[in-house]
XYZ file of C-alpha atoms in Angstrom:
307
model
C -54.681 18.052 30.734
C -52.286 15.606 32.323
C -50.270 18.301 33.997
C -47.044 17.278 32.162
C -44.648 20.209 31.842
C -41.839 20.360 29.250
C -38.342 21.063 30.671
C -37.793 23.723 27.966
C -39.944 26.473 26.538
C -40.668 26.365 22.764
C -38.196 29.188 22.211
C -35.488 27.341 24.156
C -36.151 24.180 22.152
C -35.795 26.158 18.938
C -32.473 27.612 20.066
C -31.278 24.150 21.147
C -32.252 22.689 17.772
C -30.397 25.479 15.955
C -27.293 24.901 18.047
C -27.368 21.179 17.282
C -27.638 21.919 13.585
C -24.704 24.278 13.835
C -22.560 21.740 15.692
C -23.440 18.984 13.224
C -22.107 21.113 10.362
C -25.377 21.254 8.365
C -25.300 25.049 8.231
C -21.562 25.549 8.403
C -20.337 23.778 5.307
C -18.271 21.242 7.260
C -18.156 18.596 4.521
C -14.487 17.893 3.866
C -13.292 18.385 0.297
C -10.264 16.288 -0.575
C -7.776 17.575 -3.147
C -4.920 15.387 -4.390
C -2.192 16.859 -6.624
C 1.303 16.018 -7.753
C 4.223 17.858 -6.196
C 5.266 21.177 -7.840
C 1.864 21.589 -9.489
C -0.735 24.319 -8.747
C -3.907 23.570 -6.794
C -7.149 25.454 -6.156
C -8.669 25.122 -2.699
C -12.419 25.773 -3.052
C -14.447 28.032 -0.758
C -17.666 29.525 -2.153
C -20.980 30.642 -0.684
C -23.928 28.693 -2.041
C -26.053 31.862 -2.318
C -23.273 33.616 -4.318
C -23.394 36.588 -1.943
C -21.015 39.442 -2.781
C -18.021 39.212 -0.429
C -15.992 42.117 -1.803
C -16.333 43.918 1.530
C -16.377 40.764 3.639
C -13.713 39.084 5.751
C -12.509 35.533 5.171
C -9.531 33.724 6.606
C -7.607 30.718 5.312
C -5.571 28.679 7.809
C -3.714 25.412 7.780
C -4.430 23.348 10.864
C -1.584 22.497 13.230
C 0.266 19.243 12.623
C 2.770 17.359 14.761
C 5.239 19.698 16.440
C 3.866 22.627 14.433
C 1.577 25.582 14.998
C -1.396 26.675 12.948
C -0.304 28.387 9.706
C -1.651 31.630 8.290
C -2.300 30.954 4.609
C -4.411 33.869 3.313
C -6.433 36.622 4.977
C -8.810 38.960 3.160
C -10.473 41.987 4.734
C -12.360 44.281 2.368
C -9.680 44.329 -0.353
C -6.793 44.241 2.132
C -4.857 40.972 2.110
C -1.393 39.439 2.408
C -0.438 40.227 -1.172
C -0.991 43.983 -0.915
C 0.614 44.980 2.361
C -1.096 43.058 5.135
C 1.356 41.280 7.476
C 1.081 37.991 9.361
C 1.277 35.387 6.608
C 3.332 32.272 7.396
C 6.701 32.369 5.685
C 6.229 29.113 3.743
C 3.191 30.529 1.873
C 4.564 33.941 0.980
C 4.453 34.632 -2.750
C 2.669 31.359 -3.520
C -0.965 32.037 -2.571
C -3.481 34.262 -4.312
C -7.295 34.647 -4.552
C -9.708 35.283 -7.427
C -10.428 38.984 -7.143
C -12.870 38.995 -10.068
C -14.956 36.243 -8.414
C -15.532 37.908 -5.056
C -18.839 39.454 -6.149
C -20.107 35.896 -6.732
C -19.201 34.682 -3.270
C -16.016 32.888 -4.344
C -13.265 32.967 -1.712
C -11.210 30.164 -3.238
C -7.430 30.416 -3.322
C -4.696 28.948 -5.507
C -1.422 27.589 -4.114
C 1.360 27.463 -6.681
C 4.336 25.093 -6.833
C 2.974 22.797 -4.162
C 5.397 21.098 -1.810
C 5.045 17.895 0.139
C 4.878 20.008 3.318
C 1.726 21.704 1.976
C -0.185 18.494 2.653
C -2.642 18.866 5.503
C -6.046 20.188 6.541
C -7.143 23.725 5.641
C -10.071 25.857 6.785
C -11.769 28.795 5.099
C -13.827 30.877 7.549
C -16.240 33.741 6.774
C -16.057 35.908 9.879
C -18.658 38.667 9.382
C -21.612 36.862 7.843
C -24.905 36.575 9.687
C -24.151 32.888 10.183
C -20.470 32.097 10.466
C -19.474 29.539 7.853
C -16.422 27.306 7.770
C -15.202 25.162 4.885
C -12.774 22.268 5.316
C -10.309 21.076 2.689
C -7.825 18.227 2.915
C -4.832 18.670 0.632
C -2.591 15.739 -0.307
C 0.551 16.576 -2.282
C 1.818 13.381 -3.898
C 5.535 12.737 -4.409
C 6.245 9.902 -6.858
C 9.991 9.558 -7.466
C 11.331 7.568 -10.417
C 12.301 4.043 -9.346
C 15.886 2.828 -9.732
C 16.600 -0.738 -10.874
C 19.652 -2.753 -9.818
C 20.856 -6.178 -10.934
C 22.057 -7.838 -7.752
C 23.082 -11.156 -9.260
C 22.957 -12.785 -12.700
C 23.747 -16.223 -14.126
C 22.874 -18.136 -17.281
C 19.806 -19.457 -15.473
C 18.279 -16.437 -13.716
C 18.718 -12.801 -12.615
C 17.972 -11.209 -9.255
C 16.607 -7.666 -9.730
C 15.920 -4.942 -7.177
C 13.638 -1.918 -7.533
C 14.345 0.972 -5.175
C 12.023 3.938 -4.504
C 13.144 6.756 -2.199
C 11.207 9.697 -0.762
C 7.686 8.759 -1.913
C 4.591 10.335 -0.334
C 2.093 9.045 0.544
C 3.117 5.388 0.537
C 2.687 4.157 -3.055
C 2.181 0.726 -4.561
C 5.274 -0.800 -6.174
C 5.154 -3.793 -8.494
C 7.153 -5.647 -11.149
C 5.683 -6.171 -14.620
C 6.786 -7.996 -17.756
C 6.758 -6.507 -21.262
C 3.054 -7.363 -21.621
C 2.125 -5.404 -18.491
C 1.417 -8.478 -16.390
C 2.151 -8.122 -12.688
C 4.825 -10.582 -11.570
C 5.119 -12.319 -8.201
C 7.911 -10.745 -6.177
C 9.336 -10.883 -2.689
C 7.675 -9.050 0.182
C 8.516 -5.325 -0.153
C 10.764 -3.709 2.441
C 9.228 -0.393 3.561
C 10.852 2.214 5.817
C 9.670 5.691 6.780
C 12.082 8.619 6.762
C 11.050 12.193 7.556
C 7.433 11.602 6.579
C 8.425 9.964 3.261
C 8.649 6.308 2.339
C 11.568 4.252 1.027
C 10.559 0.981 -0.627
C 12.650 -1.919 -1.927
C 11.158 -4.743 -3.991
C 13.147 -7.742 -5.284
C 12.296 -10.302 -7.936
C 13.976 -13.318 -9.534
C 13.394 -13.719 -13.288
C 14.239 -16.729 -15.436
C 13.565 -15.682 -19.007
C 14.668 -13.027 -21.469
C 12.334 -10.011 -21.424
C 11.899 -6.292 -20.761
C 10.996 -5.918 -17.068
C 9.331 -2.822 -15.587
C 9.266 -1.528 -12.027
C 6.080 0.512 -11.618
C 5.329 3.017 -8.829
C 1.593 3.786 -8.605
C -0.280 6.567 -6.784
C -3.906 5.558 -7.237
C -5.242 8.804 -5.711
C -4.220 10.748 -8.784
C -4.092 7.836 -11.245
C -0.394 8.541 -11.638
C 2.433 6.094 -12.235
C 6.171 6.245 -12.843
C 8.020 3.405 -14.567
C 11.611 2.276 -14.989
C 12.635 -0.497 -17.397
C 15.468 -2.976 -17.618
C 16.279 -5.649 -20.185
C 17.373 -9.063 -18.943
C 18.917 -11.724 -21.185
C 18.653 -15.345 -20.114
C 20.228 -18.020 -22.356
C 17.515 -20.146 -23.991
C 19.956 -23.072 -24.509
C 20.963 -23.580 -20.940
C 20.209 -27.330 -21.021
C 21.915 -27.815 -24.388
C 24.895 -25.831 -23.202
C 25.074 -27.913 -20.066
C 24.919 -31.159 -22.062
C 27.592 -29.894 -24.408
C 29.803 -28.979 -21.485
C 29.336 -32.451 -20.004
C 30.140 -34.117 -23.323
C 33.231 -31.979 -23.763
C 34.299 -32.828 -20.241
C 33.951 -36.548 -20.834
C 35.740 -36.270 -24.173
C 38.675 -34.537 -22.545
C 38.724 -37.143 -19.772
C 38.653 -40.057 -22.239
C 41.348 -38.400 -24.351
C 43.622 -37.927 -21.369
C 42.924 -41.426 -20.078
C 43.617 -42.905 -23.526
C 46.891 -41.042 -23.759
C 47.909 -42.219 -20.293
C 47.125 -45.840 -21.179
C 48.937 -45.506 -24.522
C 52.012 -44.090 -22.842
C 51.956 -46.789 -20.196
C 51.643 -49.530 -22.829
C 54.406 -47.949 -24.884
C 56.591 -47.735 -21.806
C 55.936 -51.387 -21.034
C 56.836 -52.383 -24.591
C 60.046 -50.379 -24.446
C 60.873 -51.930 -21.076
C 60.149 -55.428 -22.391
C 62.325 -54.805 -25.469
C 65.140 -53.543 -23.253
C 64.862 -56.555 -20.965
C 64.947 -58.975 -23.933
C 67.944 -57.177 -25.396
C 69.812 -57.359 -22.092
C 68.994 -61.028 -21.821
C 70.201 -61.776 -25.331
C 73.410 -59.852 -24.737
C 73.962 -61.822 -21.570
C 73.448 -65.136 -23.327
C 75.727 -64.128 -26.194
C 78.476 -63.214 -23.776
C 78.099 -66.560 -22.038
C 78.301 -68.370 -25.401
C 81.469 -66.587 -26.398
C 83.078 -67.576 -23.147
C 82.486 -71.340 -23.708
C 84.051 -71.255 -27.185
C 87.271 -69.739 -25.849
C 87.621 -72.502 -23.233
C 87.110 -75.363 -25.715
C 89.387 -73.886 -28.456
C 92.799 -74.923 -27.096
C 91.632 -78.494 -26.337
C 90.516 -79.046 -29.847
C 93.831 -77.704 -31.130
C 95.658 -80.104 -28.897
C 93.660 -83.000 -30.268
C 94.599 -81.936 -33.764
C 98.320 -81.968 -32.977
C 98.272 -85.399 -31.354
């Protein structure tokens, strides 16, 4: 023998090993089960003993863990057929009348509960604890209640060439994906979304500029539950924009030429009238001068005749 002495006896090592197993969750059922449901639906939070031991006379306690600025919530407590739905007090107000267990499954070790008409505030971490078993067991469930509001579409600006559209989503939870699609379901490039958080919910705005006639969809997607909500708008863009523009230019030039031609015609006509008036005045002047000369020579000629 080398004289090496272990720091713990075999019994102490066994106890230490058991404690480590307990802390690691191997014997306590600490694997987290994630449940994702849509708001206002019913959800079952699972909690069942693997050995299907009869728990009719057992004690199990459901709690919702404390969140920011909140205390731990009492969800459901069962003690040998006495529970919150048959006279026991202490249940948190927000769960009253909405939580029940499966009484006919207790003899199979099933302590699961159902929460009806789920709210966004029901989201959080829950524990189910068996208090009087030989080995205390705790089950952990994460509940996510998804809120997917219907998007609203606005036309911010529209011309014959393009339309600026805006998709607005208010009060979504958790933060969803928002995208624009054409009538064929193809995702369209859009501006960077504007995201703001309000009271634990998300408001999202997504803009896009479109340049052709089509049915456009704004799609809000919650991939956790494979759920989507869609709004549609129809946008008409003239397909003869270039032709229309050319026509407008031609019409513009035609009007300009017409006006210019009329101006020139009027000017020429005015010049002709002025020239005619000038000639007439000149002729009148010459005629008057001619008449004057005849009057002066008349008497002389008469005198010559009488001589």
